[in-house]
Tab-separated table of C-alpha atoms in Angstrom:
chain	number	residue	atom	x	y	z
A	691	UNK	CA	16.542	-3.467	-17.472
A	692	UNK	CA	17.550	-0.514	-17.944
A	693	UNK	CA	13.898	1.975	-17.821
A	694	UNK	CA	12.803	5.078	-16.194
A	695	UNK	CA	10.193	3.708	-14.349
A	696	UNK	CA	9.377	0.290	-12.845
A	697	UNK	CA	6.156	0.786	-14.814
A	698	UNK	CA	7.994	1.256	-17.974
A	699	UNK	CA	9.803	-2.669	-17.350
A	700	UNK	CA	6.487	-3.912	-16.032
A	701	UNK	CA	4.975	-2.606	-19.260
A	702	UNK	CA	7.779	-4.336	-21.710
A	703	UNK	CA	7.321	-7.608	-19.685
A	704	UNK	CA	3.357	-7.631	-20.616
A	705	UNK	CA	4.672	-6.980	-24.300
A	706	UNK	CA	7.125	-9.876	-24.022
A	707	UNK	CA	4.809	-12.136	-22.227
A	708	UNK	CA	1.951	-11.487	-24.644
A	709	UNK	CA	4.046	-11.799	-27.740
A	710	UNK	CA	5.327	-15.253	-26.626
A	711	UNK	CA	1.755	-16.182	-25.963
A	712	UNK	CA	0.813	-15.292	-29.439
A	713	UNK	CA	3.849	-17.366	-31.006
A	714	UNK	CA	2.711	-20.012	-28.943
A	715	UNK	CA	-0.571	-20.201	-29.780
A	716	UNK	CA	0.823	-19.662	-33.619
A	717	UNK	CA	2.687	-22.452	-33.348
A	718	UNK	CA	0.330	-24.793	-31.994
A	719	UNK	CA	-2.038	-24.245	-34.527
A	720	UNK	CA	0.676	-25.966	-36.933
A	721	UNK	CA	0.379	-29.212	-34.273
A	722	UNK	CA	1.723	-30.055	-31.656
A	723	UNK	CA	4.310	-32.831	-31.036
A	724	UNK	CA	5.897	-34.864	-28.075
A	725	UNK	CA	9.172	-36.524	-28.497
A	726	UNK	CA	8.522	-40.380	-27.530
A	727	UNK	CA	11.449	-42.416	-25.574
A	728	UNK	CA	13.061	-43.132	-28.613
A	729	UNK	CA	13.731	-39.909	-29.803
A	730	UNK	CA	11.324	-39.890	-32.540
A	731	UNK	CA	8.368	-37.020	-33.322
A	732	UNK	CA	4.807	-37.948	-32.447
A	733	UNK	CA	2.436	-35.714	-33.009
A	734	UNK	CA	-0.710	-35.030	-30.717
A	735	UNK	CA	-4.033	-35.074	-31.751
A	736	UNK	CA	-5.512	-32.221	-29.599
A	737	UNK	CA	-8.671	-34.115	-30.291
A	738	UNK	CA	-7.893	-36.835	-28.342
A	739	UNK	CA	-6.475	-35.140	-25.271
A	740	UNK	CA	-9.359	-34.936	-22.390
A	741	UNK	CA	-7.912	-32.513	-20.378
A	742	UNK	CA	-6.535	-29.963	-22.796
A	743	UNK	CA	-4.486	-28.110	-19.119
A	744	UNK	CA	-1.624	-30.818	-20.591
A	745	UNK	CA	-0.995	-28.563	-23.361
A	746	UNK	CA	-0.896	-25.128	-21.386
A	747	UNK	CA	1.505	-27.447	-18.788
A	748	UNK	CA	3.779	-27.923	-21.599
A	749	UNK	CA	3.881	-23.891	-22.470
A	750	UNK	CA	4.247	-23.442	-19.112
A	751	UNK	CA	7.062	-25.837	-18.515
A	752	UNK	CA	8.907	-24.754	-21.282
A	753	UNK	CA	8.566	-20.861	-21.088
A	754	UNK	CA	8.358	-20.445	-17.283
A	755	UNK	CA	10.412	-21.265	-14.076
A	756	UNK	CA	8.021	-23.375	-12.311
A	757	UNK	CA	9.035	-24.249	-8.361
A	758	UNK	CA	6.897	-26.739	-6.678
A	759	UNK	CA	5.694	-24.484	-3.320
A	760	UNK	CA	4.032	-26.777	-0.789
A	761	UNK	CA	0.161	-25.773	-1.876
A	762	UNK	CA	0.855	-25.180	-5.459
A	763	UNK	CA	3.432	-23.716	-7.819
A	764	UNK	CA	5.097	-20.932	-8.230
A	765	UNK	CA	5.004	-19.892	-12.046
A	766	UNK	CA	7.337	-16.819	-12.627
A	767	UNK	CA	8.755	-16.108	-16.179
A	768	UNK	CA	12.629	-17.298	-16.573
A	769	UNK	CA	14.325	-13.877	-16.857
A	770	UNK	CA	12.550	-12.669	-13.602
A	771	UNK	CA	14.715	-12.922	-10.773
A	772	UNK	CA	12.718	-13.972	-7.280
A	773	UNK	CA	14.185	-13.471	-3.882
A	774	UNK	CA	11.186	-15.355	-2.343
A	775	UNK	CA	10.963	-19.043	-4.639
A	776	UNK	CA	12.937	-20.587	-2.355
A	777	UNK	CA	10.068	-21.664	0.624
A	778	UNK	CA	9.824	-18.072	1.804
A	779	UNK	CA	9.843	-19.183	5.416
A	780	UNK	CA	12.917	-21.098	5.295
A	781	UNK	CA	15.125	-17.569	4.602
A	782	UNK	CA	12.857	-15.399	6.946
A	783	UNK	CA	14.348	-14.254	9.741
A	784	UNK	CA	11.094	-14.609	11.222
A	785	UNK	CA	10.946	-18.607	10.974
A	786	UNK	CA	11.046	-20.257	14.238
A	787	UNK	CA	10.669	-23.571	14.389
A	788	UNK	CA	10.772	-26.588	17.120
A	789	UNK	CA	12.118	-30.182	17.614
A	790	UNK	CA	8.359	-30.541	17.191
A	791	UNK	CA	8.887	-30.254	13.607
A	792	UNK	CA	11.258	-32.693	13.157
A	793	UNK	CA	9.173	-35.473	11.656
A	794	UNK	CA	7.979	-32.598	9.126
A	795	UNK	CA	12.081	-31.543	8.023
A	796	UNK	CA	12.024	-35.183	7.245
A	797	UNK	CA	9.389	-35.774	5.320
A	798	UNK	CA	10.565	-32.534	3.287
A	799	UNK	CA	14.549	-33.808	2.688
A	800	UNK	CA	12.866	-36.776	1.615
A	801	UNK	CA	10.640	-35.424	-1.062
A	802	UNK	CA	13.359	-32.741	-1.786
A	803	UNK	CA	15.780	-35.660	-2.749
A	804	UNK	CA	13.520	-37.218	-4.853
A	805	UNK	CA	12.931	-33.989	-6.896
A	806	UNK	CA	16.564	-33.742	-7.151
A	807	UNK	CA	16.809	-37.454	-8.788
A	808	UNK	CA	13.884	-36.813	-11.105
A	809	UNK	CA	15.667	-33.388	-12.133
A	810	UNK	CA	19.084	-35.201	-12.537
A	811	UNK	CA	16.909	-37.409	-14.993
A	812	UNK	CA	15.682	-34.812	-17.060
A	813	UNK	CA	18.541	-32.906	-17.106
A	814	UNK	CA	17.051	-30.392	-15.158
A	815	UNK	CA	19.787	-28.306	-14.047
A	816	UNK	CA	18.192	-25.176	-12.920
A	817	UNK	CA	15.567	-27.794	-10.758
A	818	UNK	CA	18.328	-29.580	-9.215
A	819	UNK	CA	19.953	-26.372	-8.539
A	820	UNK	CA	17.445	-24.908	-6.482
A	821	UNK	CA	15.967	-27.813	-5.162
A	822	UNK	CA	19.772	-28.823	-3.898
A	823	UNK	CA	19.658	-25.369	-2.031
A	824	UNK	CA	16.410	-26.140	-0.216
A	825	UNK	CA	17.784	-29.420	0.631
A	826	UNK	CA	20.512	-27.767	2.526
A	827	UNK	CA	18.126	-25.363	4.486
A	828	UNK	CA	15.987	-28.180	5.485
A	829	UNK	CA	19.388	-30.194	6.101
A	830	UNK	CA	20.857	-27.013	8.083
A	831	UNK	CA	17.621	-26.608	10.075
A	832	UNK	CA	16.982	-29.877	11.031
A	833	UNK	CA	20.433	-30.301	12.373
A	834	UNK	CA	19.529	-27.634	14.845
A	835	UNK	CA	16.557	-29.002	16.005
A	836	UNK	CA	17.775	-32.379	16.587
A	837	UNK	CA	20.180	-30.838	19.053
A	838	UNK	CA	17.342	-29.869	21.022
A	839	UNK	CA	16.905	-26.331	20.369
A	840	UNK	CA	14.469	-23.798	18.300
A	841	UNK	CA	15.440	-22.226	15.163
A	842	UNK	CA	14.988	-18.811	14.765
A	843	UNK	CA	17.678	-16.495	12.973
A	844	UNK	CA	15.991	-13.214	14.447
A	845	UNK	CA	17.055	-14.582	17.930
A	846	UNK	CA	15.749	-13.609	21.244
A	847	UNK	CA	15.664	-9.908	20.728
A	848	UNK	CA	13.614	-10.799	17.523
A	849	UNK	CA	10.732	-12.837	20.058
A	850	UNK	CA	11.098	-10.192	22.907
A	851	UNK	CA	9.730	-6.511	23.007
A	852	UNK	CA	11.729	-4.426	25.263
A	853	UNK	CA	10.302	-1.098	26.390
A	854	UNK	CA	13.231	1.421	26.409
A	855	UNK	CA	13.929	3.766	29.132
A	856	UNK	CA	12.379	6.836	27.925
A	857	UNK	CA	12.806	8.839	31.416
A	858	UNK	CA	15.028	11.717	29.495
A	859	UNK	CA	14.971	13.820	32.697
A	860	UNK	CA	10.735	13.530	33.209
């Protein structure tokens, strides 16, 4: 975006983000249907539904990126690019991890696979996409560890404070 300020793009996004909320909402009010698995209309009657979250799910499915994060999601609009969606930990340099965690790496590839199925299903794309590259971080650091030795891409001058010589003649 091209603005003066950050502010100035921070202030357009509200506008944008508030505007689709108020279509939404609009639109909504004219019903609200779910295509069944034979590729026919239903509508919902709001009335019906309990736990009326399943609607906001289904604004935020289709209007947000939404990336499963191990205590939650995260939930940040499409166009927004995010350096940090992908675990955070696995591409900081400040990660270091054991064979300890081995059984955990596992347990991840295995649920990371099975997102990537269920995304394949739905013709997620953009899921499979980044789920595929946290598959190969896990993959990448668990292949470390099961040689035996710690991950950690800051290295040993990244776990080590060294005093320098700071003698300069005193």
């Amino acid at each position: 975006m091209a603005h003066a300020s950050p502010e100035m793009t921070l202030q357009y996004a509200k506008i944008l983000d508030t505007t689709m909320r108020e279509s939404w909402e609009k639109a909504t009010k004219q019903g609200i249907f779910k295509i069944d698995k034979f590729g026919k209309l239903k509508e919902i009657n709001t009335s019906d539904i309990k736990n009326k979250d399943i609607i906001e799910w289904e604004y935020i499915r289709n209007n947000l990126d939404v990336v499963r994060m191990p205590f939650g999601y995260c939930m940040k609009p499409k166009k927004l690019e995010c350096h940090t969606q992908l675990q955070p930990c696995l591409t900081c340099r400040n990660l270091c991890t054991t064979p300890d965690f081995i059984p955990q790496y596992e347990i991840e590839i295995e649920e990371t696979k099975s997102l990537i199925e269920r995304g394949k299903s739905k013709g997620e794309t953009v899921w499979v996409d980044k789920n595929q590259t946290i598959l190969e971080k896990y993959t990448e650091i668990l292949s470390v560890l099961k040689e035996g030795k710690i991950h950690h891409t800051a290295g040993k001058k990244g776990r080590e404070y060294i005093v320098e010589d700071d003698s300069n003649g005193k």
